[in-house]
Short mmCIF file of C-alpha atoms in Angstrom, two decimals:
data_model
loop_
_atom_site.label_atom_id
_atom_site.label_comp_id
_atom_site.label_asym_id
_atom_site.label_seq_id
_atom_site.Cartn_x
_atom_site.Cartn_y
_atom_site.Cartn_z
CA UNK A 13 130.36 120.71 -16.47
CA UNK A 14 126.82 119.45 -17.16
CA UNK A 15 123.76 121.39 -16.00
CA UNK A 16 122.69 118.33 -14.00
CA UNK A 17 125.91 118.29 -11.95
CA UNK A 18 125.67 122.05 -11.39
CA UNK A 19 122.12 121.57 -10.16
CA UNK A 20 123.09 118.68 -7.86
CA UNK A 21 126.04 120.57 -6.42
CA UNK A 22 123.95 123.72 -5.84
CA UNK A 23 121.14 121.77 -4.19
CA UNK A 24 123.65 119.99 -1.98
CA UNK A 25 125.47 123.13 -0.86
CA UNK A 26 122.22 124.99 -0.15
CA UNK A 27 120.95 122.14 2.04
CA UNK A 28 124.05 122.16 4.27
CA UNK A 29 122.27 124.04 7.11
CA UNK A 30 119.83 121.15 7.50
CA UNK A 31 122.57 118.49 7.57
CA UNK A 32 122.82 118.33 11.35
CA UNK A 33 119.14 117.41 11.46
CA UNK A 34 119.61 114.46 9.14
CA UNK A 35 123.25 113.73 9.87
CA UNK A 36 123.08 109.97 9.37
CA UNK A 37 121.80 109.95 5.80
CA UNK A 38 124.49 112.39 4.65
CA UNK A 39 127.08 109.71 5.32
CA UNK A 40 125.73 108.28 2.08
CA UNK A 41 125.07 111.60 0.33
CA UNK A 42 128.64 112.91 0.53
CA UNK A 43 130.19 109.96 -1.39
CA UNK A 44 127.41 110.10 -3.99
CA UNK A 45 127.91 113.83 -4.64
CA UNK A 46 131.68 113.52 -4.70
CA UNK A 47 131.56 110.64 -7.17
CA UNK A 48 129.24 112.68 -9.41
CA UNK A 49 131.70 115.58 -9.32
CA UNK A 50 134.63 113.24 -10.07
CA UNK A 51 132.85 111.67 -13.02
CA UNK A 52 131.99 115.03 -14.58
CA UNK A 53 135.36 116.63 -13.63
CA UNK A 54 133.44 119.24 -11.57
CA UNK A 55 136.43 120.01 -9.36
CA UNK A 56 135.28 123.33 -7.87
CA UNK A 57 131.98 121.89 -6.69
CA UNK A 58 133.81 118.86 -5.30
CA UNK A 59 136.21 121.14 -3.45
CA UNK A 60 133.27 123.01 -1.90
CA UNK A 61 131.83 119.70 -0.72
CA UNK A 62 135.25 118.78 0.73
CA UNK A 63 135.09 121.99 2.76
CA UNK A 64 131.73 121.00 4.20
CA UNK A 65 133.05 117.49 4.88
CA UNK A 66 135.80 118.97 7.05
CA UNK A 67 133.46 121.46 8.72
CA UNK A 68 130.96 118.79 9.71
CA UNK A 69 133.52 116.19 10.77
CA UNK A 70 132.81 113.66 8.04
CA UNK A 71 136.51 113.44 7.16
CA UNK A 72 136.81 110.37 9.41
CA UNK A 73 134.23 108.47 7.33
CA UNK A 74 135.97 105.73 5.32
CA UNK A 75 133.76 106.00 2.23
CA UNK A 76 133.86 109.79 2.20
CA UNK A 77 137.67 109.55 2.32
CA UNK A 78 137.71 107.15 -0.62
CA UNK A 79 135.40 109.41 -2.63
CA UNK A 80 137.61 112.43 -1.92
CA UNK A 81 140.73 110.56 -3.05
CA UNK A 82 138.93 109.55 -6.22
CA UNK A 83 137.76 113.13 -6.87
CA UNK A 84 141.27 114.56 -6.69
CA UNK A 85 142.86 111.70 -8.62
CA UNK A 86 140.32 111.74 -11.46
CA UNK A 87 140.62 115.51 -11.85
CA UNK A 88 144.40 115.22 -12.17
CA UNK A 89 145.30 116.47 -8.68
CA UNK A 90 147.24 113.38 -7.69
CA UNK A 91 149.25 115.06 -4.94
CA UNK A 92 146.03 116.11 -3.18
CA UNK A 93 144.61 112.62 -3.68
CA UNK A 94 147.68 111.19 -2.00
CA UNK A 95 147.39 113.63 0.92
CA UNK A 96 143.77 112.63 1.55
CA UNK A 97 144.81 108.98 1.42
CA UNK A 98 147.77 109.49 3.79
CA UNK A 99 145.75 111.19 6.55
CA UNK A 100 143.26 108.31 6.61
CA UNK A 101 144.51 105.96 9.32
CA UNK A 102 141.67 103.46 8.80
CA UNK A 103 142.18 102.51 5.17
CA UNK A 104 140.49 99.55 3.61
CA UNK A 105 140.26 98.05 0.14
CA UNK A 106 137.89 100.86 -0.96
CA UNK A 107 140.46 103.54 -0.09
CA UNK A 108 143.18 101.82 -2.09
CA UNK A 109 140.91 101.03 -5.04
CA UNK A 110 139.76 104.65 -5.37
CA UNK A 111 143.37 105.76 -5.71
CA UNK A 112 144.21 102.91 -8.10
CA UNK A 113 141.38 103.97 -10.40
CA UNK A 114 142.46 107.60 -10.22
CA UNK A 115 146.10 106.92 -11.06
CA UNK A 116 145.17 104.41 -13.77
CA UNK A 117 142.82 106.92 -15.41
CA UNK A 118 145.79 109.28 -15.78
CA UNK A 119 148.06 106.54 -17.14
CA UNK A 120 150.29 106.23 -14.06
CA UNK A 121 150.23 102.45 -13.90
CA UNK A 122 153.41 102.16 -11.81
CA UNK A 123 151.85 104.16 -8.98
CA UNK A 124 148.54 102.33 -9.38
CA UNK A 125 150.32 98.97 -9.12
CA UNK A 126 152.15 100.05 -5.97
CA UNK A 127 148.84 100.78 -4.21
CA UNK A 128 147.38 97.53 -5.55
CA UNK A 129 150.28 95.49 -4.18
CA UNK A 130 149.88 97.20 -0.79
CA UNK A 131 146.24 96.10 -0.33
CA UNK A 132 146.17 93.51 2.50
CA UNK A 133 143.11 91.66 1.18
CA UNK A 134 142.06 92.36 -2.40
CA UNK A 135 138.43 92.07 -3.52
CA UNK A 136 137.07 91.66 -7.06
CA UNK A 137 136.64 95.45 -7.46
CA UNK A 138 140.32 96.12 -6.75
CA UNK A 139 141.38 93.35 -9.16
CA UNK A 140 139.02 94.80 -11.79
CA UNK A 141 140.42 98.30 -11.27
CA UNK A 142 143.97 97.12 -11.86
CA UNK A 143 143.17 94.82 -14.79
CA UNK A 144 141.03 97.45 -16.55
CA UNK A 145 143.69 100.07 -15.82
CA UNK A 146 146.27 98.07 -17.74
CA UNK A 147 143.80 97.33 -20.54
CA UNK A 148 142.72 100.97 -20.90
CA UNK A 149 146.38 101.95 -21.17
CA UNK A 150 146.91 99.33 -23.91
CA UNK A 151 149.00 97.03 -21.67
CA UNK A 152 146.87 94.05 -22.69
CA UNK A 153 149.46 91.35 -21.98
CA UNK A 154 149.98 92.62 -18.43
CA UNK A 155 146.21 92.85 -17.93
CA UNK A 156 145.79 89.22 -18.98
CA UNK A 157 148.71 88.08 -16.84
CA UNK A 158 147.08 89.76 -13.85
CA UNK A 159 143.78 88.05 -14.68
CA UNK A 160 145.56 84.66 -14.61
CA UNK A 161 147.02 85.60 -11.23
CA UNK A 162 143.53 86.53 -10.01
CA UNK A 163 142.20 83.13 -11.10
CA UNK A 164 144.67 81.48 -8.73
CA UNK A 165 143.20 83.28 -5.72
CA UNK A 166 140.84 81.26 -3.50
CA UNK A 167 139.02 84.23 -1.96
CA UNK A 168 137.96 86.02 -5.14
CA UNK A 169 136.13 85.15 -8.34
CA UNK A 170 135.79 87.14 -11.58
CA UNK A 171 132.51 88.98 -12.07
CA UNK A 172 130.82 90.25 -15.23
CA UNK A 173 132.93 93.44 -15.31
CA UNK A 174 136.10 91.34 -15.18
CA UNK A 175 134.95 89.27 -18.13
CA UNK A 176 134.10 92.27 -20.32
CA UNK A 177 137.58 93.72 -19.74
CA UNK A 178 139.43 90.43 -20.20
CA UNK A 179 137.56 89.40 -23.36
CA UNK A 180 138.27 92.84 -24.86
CA UNK A 181 141.95 92.51 -23.89
CA UNK A 182 142.08 89.10 -25.59
CA UNK A 183 140.64 90.68 -28.74
CA UNK A 184 143.12 93.56 -28.71
CA UNK A 185 146.16 91.34 -28.07
CA UNK A 186 145.15 88.46 -30.35
CA UNK A 187 145.12 85.99 -27.43
CA UNK A 188 142.66 83.63 -29.08
CA UNK A 189 143.42 80.55 -26.93
CA UNK A 190 142.89 82.47 -23.71
CA UNK A 191 139.81 84.03 -25.28
CA UNK A 192 138.34 80.57 -25.86
CA UNK A 193 139.11 79.61 -22.26
CA UNK A 194 137.51 82.79 -20.91
CA UNK A 195 134.46 82.11 -23.11
CA UNK A 196 134.06 78.70 -21.47
CA UNK A 197 134.38 80.33 -18.02
CA UNK A 198 131.67 82.82 -18.97
CA UNK A 199 129.31 79.94 -19.72
CA UNK A 200 130.40 78.13 -16.56
CA UNK A 201 129.74 81.17 -14.35
CA UNK A 202 126.36 81.87 -15.98
CA UNK A 203 127.34 85.23 -17.52
CA UNK A 204 126.30 84.29 -21.05
CA UNK A 205 123.20 86.49 -21.05
CA UNK A 206 125.08 89.69 -20.17
CA UNK A 207 124.73 92.09 -23.12
CA UNK A 208 128.16 93.71 -22.68
CA UNK A 209 129.86 90.31 -22.48
CA UNK A 210 128.05 89.05 -25.59
CA UNK A 211 129.16 92.18 -27.44
CA UNK A 212 132.75 91.73 -26.23
CA UNK A 213 132.75 88.09 -27.39
CA UNK A 214 131.52 89.12 -30.83
CA UNK A 215 134.29 91.70 -30.93
CA UNK A 216 136.81 89.01 -29.94
CA UNK A 217 135.86 86.74 -32.81
CA UNK A 218 135.84 89.55 -35.37
CA UNK A 219 139.16 91.22 -34.50
CA UNK A 220 141.55 88.28 -34.21
CA UNK A 221 143.86 87.48 -37.09
CA UNK A 222 142.48 86.11 -40.37
CA UNK A 223 144.10 82.73 -39.74
CA UNK A 224 142.47 82.44 -36.34
CA UNK A 225 139.17 83.69 -37.71
CA UNK A 226 138.94 80.76 -40.09
CA UNK A 227 139.01 78.40 -37.13
CA UNK A 228 136.58 80.46 -35.06
CA UNK A 229 134.00 81.21 -37.75
CA UNK A 230 131.79 78.43 -36.37
CA UNK A 231 132.15 79.87 -32.87
CA UNK A 232 130.99 83.25 -34.16
CA UNK A 233 127.90 81.63 -35.70
CA UNK A 234 127.14 79.98 -32.35
CA UNK A 235 127.22 83.40 -30.70
CA UNK A 236 124.84 84.73 -33.39
CA UNK A 237 122.44 81.91 -32.53
CA UNK A 238 122.83 82.77 -28.86
CA UNK A 239 122.03 86.42 -29.65
CA UNK A 240 118.84 85.45 -31.49
CA UNK A 241 117.78 83.11 -28.69
CA UNK A 242 118.19 85.82 -26.04
CA UNK A 243 116.41 88.43 -28.13
CA UNK A 244 119.45 90.71 -28.47
CA UNK A 245 119.05 90.84 -32.26
CA UNK A 246 117.15 94.14 -31.87
CA UNK A 247 120.12 95.80 -30.17
CA UNK A 248 121.78 98.33 -32.49
CA UNK A 249 125.35 97.66 -31.34
CA UNK A 250 124.93 93.89 -31.45
CA UNK A 251 123.69 94.28 -35.03
CA UNK A 252 126.76 96.33 -35.89
CA UNK A 253 129.10 93.77 -34.29
CA UNK A 254 127.47 90.89 -36.15
CA UNK A 255 127.79 92.73 -39.46
CA UNK A 256 131.48 93.28 -38.80
CA UNK A 257 131.96 89.67 -37.68
CA UNK A 258 130.67 88.33 -40.98
CA UNK A 259 132.49 90.97 -43.05
CA UNK A 260 135.87 90.28 -41.44
CA UNK A 261 135.49 86.52 -41.86
CA UNK A 262 134.94 87.09 -45.57
CA UNK A 263 131.21 86.41 -45.48
CA UNK A 264 130.25 89.76 -46.99
CA UNK A 265 126.85 88.61 -48.22
CA UNK A 266 125.85 87.62 -44.68
CA UNK A 267 127.24 90.90 -43.35
CA UNK A 268 125.07 92.78 -45.83
CA UNK A 269 122.00 90.75 -44.83
CA UNK A 270 122.44 91.60 -41.15
CA UNK A 271 122.88 95.26 -42.11
CA UNK A 272 119.80 95.24 -44.37
CA UNK A 273 117.41 93.80 -41.76
CA UNK A 274 118.38 96.53 -39.29
CA UNK A 275 115.79 99.26 -39.85
CA UNK A 276 117.28 101.57 -37.21
CA UNK A 277 120.77 102.09 -38.60
CA UNK A 278 123.06 104.78 -37.28
CA UNK A 279 126.67 105.81 -37.82
CA UNK A 280 127.87 102.73 -35.88
CA UNK A 281 126.01 100.37 -38.24
CA UNK A 282 127.66 101.92 -41.28
CA UNK A 283 131.10 102.21 -39.69
CA UNK A 284 131.37 98.56 -38.69
CA UNK A 285 130.54 97.50 -42.25
CA UNK A 286 133.09 100.00 -43.61
CA UNK A 287 135.73 98.43 -41.36
CA UNK A 288 134.73 94.94 -42.45
CA UNK A 289 134.90 95.71 -46.18
CA UNK A 290 138.12 97.71 -45.80
CA UNK A 291 139.79 94.84 -43.92
CA UNK A 292 139.14 92.65 -46.98
CA UNK A 293 140.45 95.32 -49.38
CA UNK A 294 137.08 96.22 -50.90
CA UNK A 295 137.56 99.97 -50.68
CA UNK A 296 134.93 100.77 -53.32
CA UNK A 297 132.18 99.12 -51.26
CA UNK A 298 133.56 100.65 -48.06
CA UNK A 299 133.48 104.12 -49.65
CA UNK A 300 129.88 103.64 -50.78
CA UNK A 301 128.76 102.96 -47.20
CA UNK A 302 130.86 105.90 -45.98
CA UNK A 303 129.26 108.29 -48.45
CA UNK A 304 125.79 107.06 -47.41
CA UNK A 305 126.26 108.02 -43.73
CA UNK A 306 123.94 110.97 -42.99
CA UNK A 307 126.14 112.45 -40.23
CA UNK A 308 129.71 111.16 -39.98
CA UNK A 309 131.58 111.08 -36.65
CA UNK A 310 135.33 110.84 -36.04
CA UNK A 311 135.18 107.03 -35.83
CA UNK A 312 133.65 106.71 -39.30
CA UNK A 313 136.23 109.12 -40.74
CA UNK A 314 139.00 107.13 -39.02
CA UNK A 315 137.64 103.85 -40.40
CA UNK A 316 137.72 105.17 -43.96
CA UNK A 317 141.11 106.91 -43.66
CA UNK A 318 142.77 103.89 -42.01
CA UNK A 319 141.12 101.61 -44.58
CA UNK A 320 142.84 103.47 -47.40
CA UNK A 321 146.14 103.57 -45.49
CA UNK A 322 146.09 99.86 -44.65
CA UNK A 323 145.50 99.12 -48.34
CA UNK A 324 148.49 101.33 -49.27
CA UNK A 325 146.33 104.11 -50.75
CA UNK A 326 148.24 106.72 -48.75
CA UNK A 327 147.53 109.68 -51.04
CA UNK A 328 143.78 109.02 -50.91
CA UNK A 329 143.95 108.61 -47.12
CA UNK A 330 145.68 111.99 -46.75
CA UNK A 331 143.26 113.65 -49.18
CA UNK A 332 140.39 112.35 -47.05
CA UNK A 333 142.07 113.77 -43.94
CA UNK A 334 142.16 117.22 -45.59
CA UNK A 335 138.46 116.84 -46.37
CA UNK A 336 137.79 115.87 -42.75
CA UNK A 337 139.67 118.94 -41.52
CA UNK A 338 137.20 121.14 -43.40
CA UNK A 339 134.25 119.73 -41.44
CA UNK A 340 132.90 121.89 -38.60
CA UNK A 341 131.28 119.08 -36.60
CA UNK A 342 134.27 116.75 -36.31
CA UNK A 343 137.89 116.98 -35.20
CA UNK A 344 140.74 114.46 -35.58
CA UNK A 345 141.48 112.35 -32.51
CA UNK A 346 144.56 110.39 -31.45
CA UNK A 347 143.68 107.41 -33.68
CA UNK A 348 143.40 109.72 -36.68
CA UNK A 349 146.82 111.17 -36.00
CA UNK A 350 148.56 107.79 -35.71
CA UNK A 351 147.12 106.73 -39.07
CA UNK A 352 147.86 109.92 -41.01
CA UNK A 353 151.38 110.43 -39.61
CA UNK A 354 152.18 106.84 -40.66
CA UNK A 355 150.64 107.57 -44.08
CA UNK A 356 152.90 110.63 -44.41
CA UNK A 357 155.93 108.47 -43.62
CA UNK A 358 154.94 105.88 -46.23
CA UNK A 359 154.04 108.37 -48.96
CA UNK A 360 156.91 110.83 -48.53
CA UNK A 361 154.64 113.68 -47.41
CA UNK A 362 157.13 115.17 -44.95
CA UNK A 363 155.75 118.73 -45.18
CA UNK A 364 152.24 117.56 -44.34
CA UNK A 365 153.78 115.45 -41.57
CA UNK A 366 155.37 118.55 -40.03
CA UNK A 367 152.03 120.36 -40.22
CA UNK A 368 150.35 117.42 -38.49
CA UNK A 369 153.06 117.50 -35.81
CA UNK A 370 152.08 121.09 -34.99
CA UNK A 371 148.40 120.07 -34.86
CA UNK A 372 149.27 117.17 -32.56
CA UNK A 373 150.87 119.61 -30.12
CA UNK A 374 147.96 122.03 -30.52
CA UNK A 375 145.41 119.31 -29.74
CA UNK A 376 147.37 118.08 -26.71
CA UNK A 377 148.26 114.66 -28.17
CA UNK A 378 152.02 115.12 -27.77
CA UNK A 379 152.38 112.57 -24.97
CA UNK A 380 150.54 109.75 -26.76
CA UNK A 381 153.04 106.89 -27.18
CA UNK A 382 151.63 105.58 -30.47
CA UNK A 383 151.60 109.06 -32.01
CA UNK A 384 155.14 109.85 -30.87
CA UNK A 385 156.35 106.49 -32.22
CA UNK A 386 154.76 107.35 -35.57
CA UNK A 387 156.44 110.78 -35.56
CA UNK A 388 159.83 109.20 -34.72
CA UNK A 389 159.34 106.89 -37.70
CA UNK A 390 158.38 109.80 -39.96
CA UNK A 391 161.40 111.94 -39.11
CA UNK A 392 163.79 108.96 -39.07
CA UNK A 393 162.76 107.96 -42.59
CA UNK A 394 163.72 111.41 -43.86
CA UNK A 395 167.03 111.69 -42.05
CA UNK A 396 165.92 114.09 -39.31
CA UNK A 397 167.45 112.04 -36.51
CA UNK A 398 167.91 115.03 -34.23
CA UNK A 399 164.14 115.57 -34.18
CA UNK A 400 163.55 111.84 -33.74
CA UNK A 401 165.94 111.75 -30.78
CA UNK A 402 164.26 114.76 -29.20
CA UNK A 403 160.87 113.06 -29.43
CA UNK A 404 162.31 109.81 -28.07
CA UNK A 405 163.95 111.55 -25.13
CA UNK A 406 160.67 113.24 -24.27
CA UNK A 407 158.83 109.93 -23.83
CA UNK A 408 158.02 109.08 -20.22
CA UNK A 409 157.71 105.41 -21.23
CA UNK A 410 159.43 103.77 -24.20
CA UNK A 411 158.15 100.49 -25.59
CA UNK A 412 159.86 98.08 -27.96
CA UNK A 413 158.38 99.95 -30.95
CA UNK A 414 160.00 103.19 -29.76
CA UNK A 415 163.41 101.52 -29.62
CA UNK A 416 163.04 99.61 -32.88
CA UNK A 417 161.86 102.71 -34.73
CA UNK A 418 164.82 104.81 -33.63
CA UNK A 419 167.26 101.96 -34.29
CA UNK A 420 165.69 101.63 -37.74
CA UNK A 421 166.29 105.34 -38.29
CA UNK A 422 170.01 104.94 -37.60
CA UNK A 423 170.31 101.95 -39.96
CA UNK A 424 168.39 103.87 -42.64
CA UNK A 425 171.13 106.52 -42.46
CA UNK A 426 173.85 103.82 -42.56
CA UNK A 427 174.81 104.57 -38.94
CA UNK A 428 175.14 100.88 -38.11
CA UNK A 429 177.51 101.28 -35.18
CA UNK A 430 175.13 103.64 -33.40
CA UNK A 431 172.16 101.41 -34.22
CA UNK A 432 173.91 98.34 -32.81
CA UNK A 433 174.89 100.24 -29.67
CA UNK A 434 171.28 101.27 -29.11
CA UNK A 435 170.07 97.71 -29.66
CA UNK A 436 172.60 96.30 -27.20
CA UNK A 437 171.74 98.83 -24.52
CA UNK A 438 168.01 99.26 -25.09
CA UNK A 439 166.95 97.09 -22.14
CA UNK A 440 169.72 97.92 -19.68
CA UNK A 441 169.30 100.27 -16.69
CA UNK A 442 171.33 103.10 -18.27
CA UNK A 443 169.21 103.33 -21.43
CA UNK A 444 168.47 107.00 -20.94
CA UNK A 445 172.15 107.95 -20.68
CA UNK A 446 173.06 105.79 -23.68
CA UNK A 447 170.42 107.45 -25.81
CA UNK A 448 171.32 110.91 -24.53
CA UNK A 449 174.89 110.28 -25.67
CA UNK A 450 173.73 109.36 -29.19
CA UNK A 451 171.33 112.28 -29.42
CA UNK A 452 173.88 114.90 -28.35
#
């Protein structure tokens, strides 16, 4: 917990004796303190404040209730969050939204959606909470479908937060046509000067497929002109996004120019150019920028490792991982693990793959769907179907990649009958029992 939150919590608790004197203003102070505790995961301090809430009779306050629900949900105590919600007989959209955000932050989108559907009258904040929840859990298609549903409502209109989330979801899912439509809405609603939206739009036009990029290159240039007009060209992250935009559209000379005129470069500036060069297959240039970074973070390491892997240089990618593991100031994250496990599968490095599997468990990444899918692929490729089945069974949610990977494992071992059975049953209600039968 940060020193600031400790200080705020201590100051708040020590001023409790004077609360009765200034009772009215603490109706606002309680939610503020509770939200601070939730954001910093300062559960103990939040629990102390909850005690004072009960003691002083503030538990009937609607906004205090919502803040308490959010505190418990965001610190992983979902049962307590639900209890606080249930005892509140005067719920409104704020109460529901707090719980939606809490459940979504933990990845429980089914529960979050249930609360969302139960809201009598939804406001833009509740829509945003649900849309961003899906997007943050990589359910981009569902997020965009919900956005379309929101646009059909007469009593609510997207705000700037909605647009940032939706544009980013378009970028991640490759929904270029919808992205263009959302861009026109942004201009229509007057959000074109919002820095976060501008950055998201740049990201949209630099991450879509190469085919789409050729048709949107002009659009990207228009955004660059817009950036210059608004004076955002001094922003470090805008600079980085513009460099990457030009690099990924094949305009490497322009990317280099944008990079060169930025006198305040940091690891982000280098990393975006690394990603741009790597996406075009220029690994020598990418490596030069990587080696020039004064202090590398996990994102820059990931960019370089995934660059090698995506260009089929699996051995070099894995060698770079080993080098990364020797660094004291950086540790692999979930993105690293997905890349290197896949590289192990492609290069035949099963022993290193097993070692990475133990690290994945050690680091607490064992429930990450993308990582588990990569591990299933690794073990399936080398005939260890029992391990693959065990990993598959342990998944709380199985996507189409999970199914296809395991089915591919069976076909790889010439077990075509079992593979066909899995394929036929993969979307039926008894999928778990079918799989259990094959894994036993």
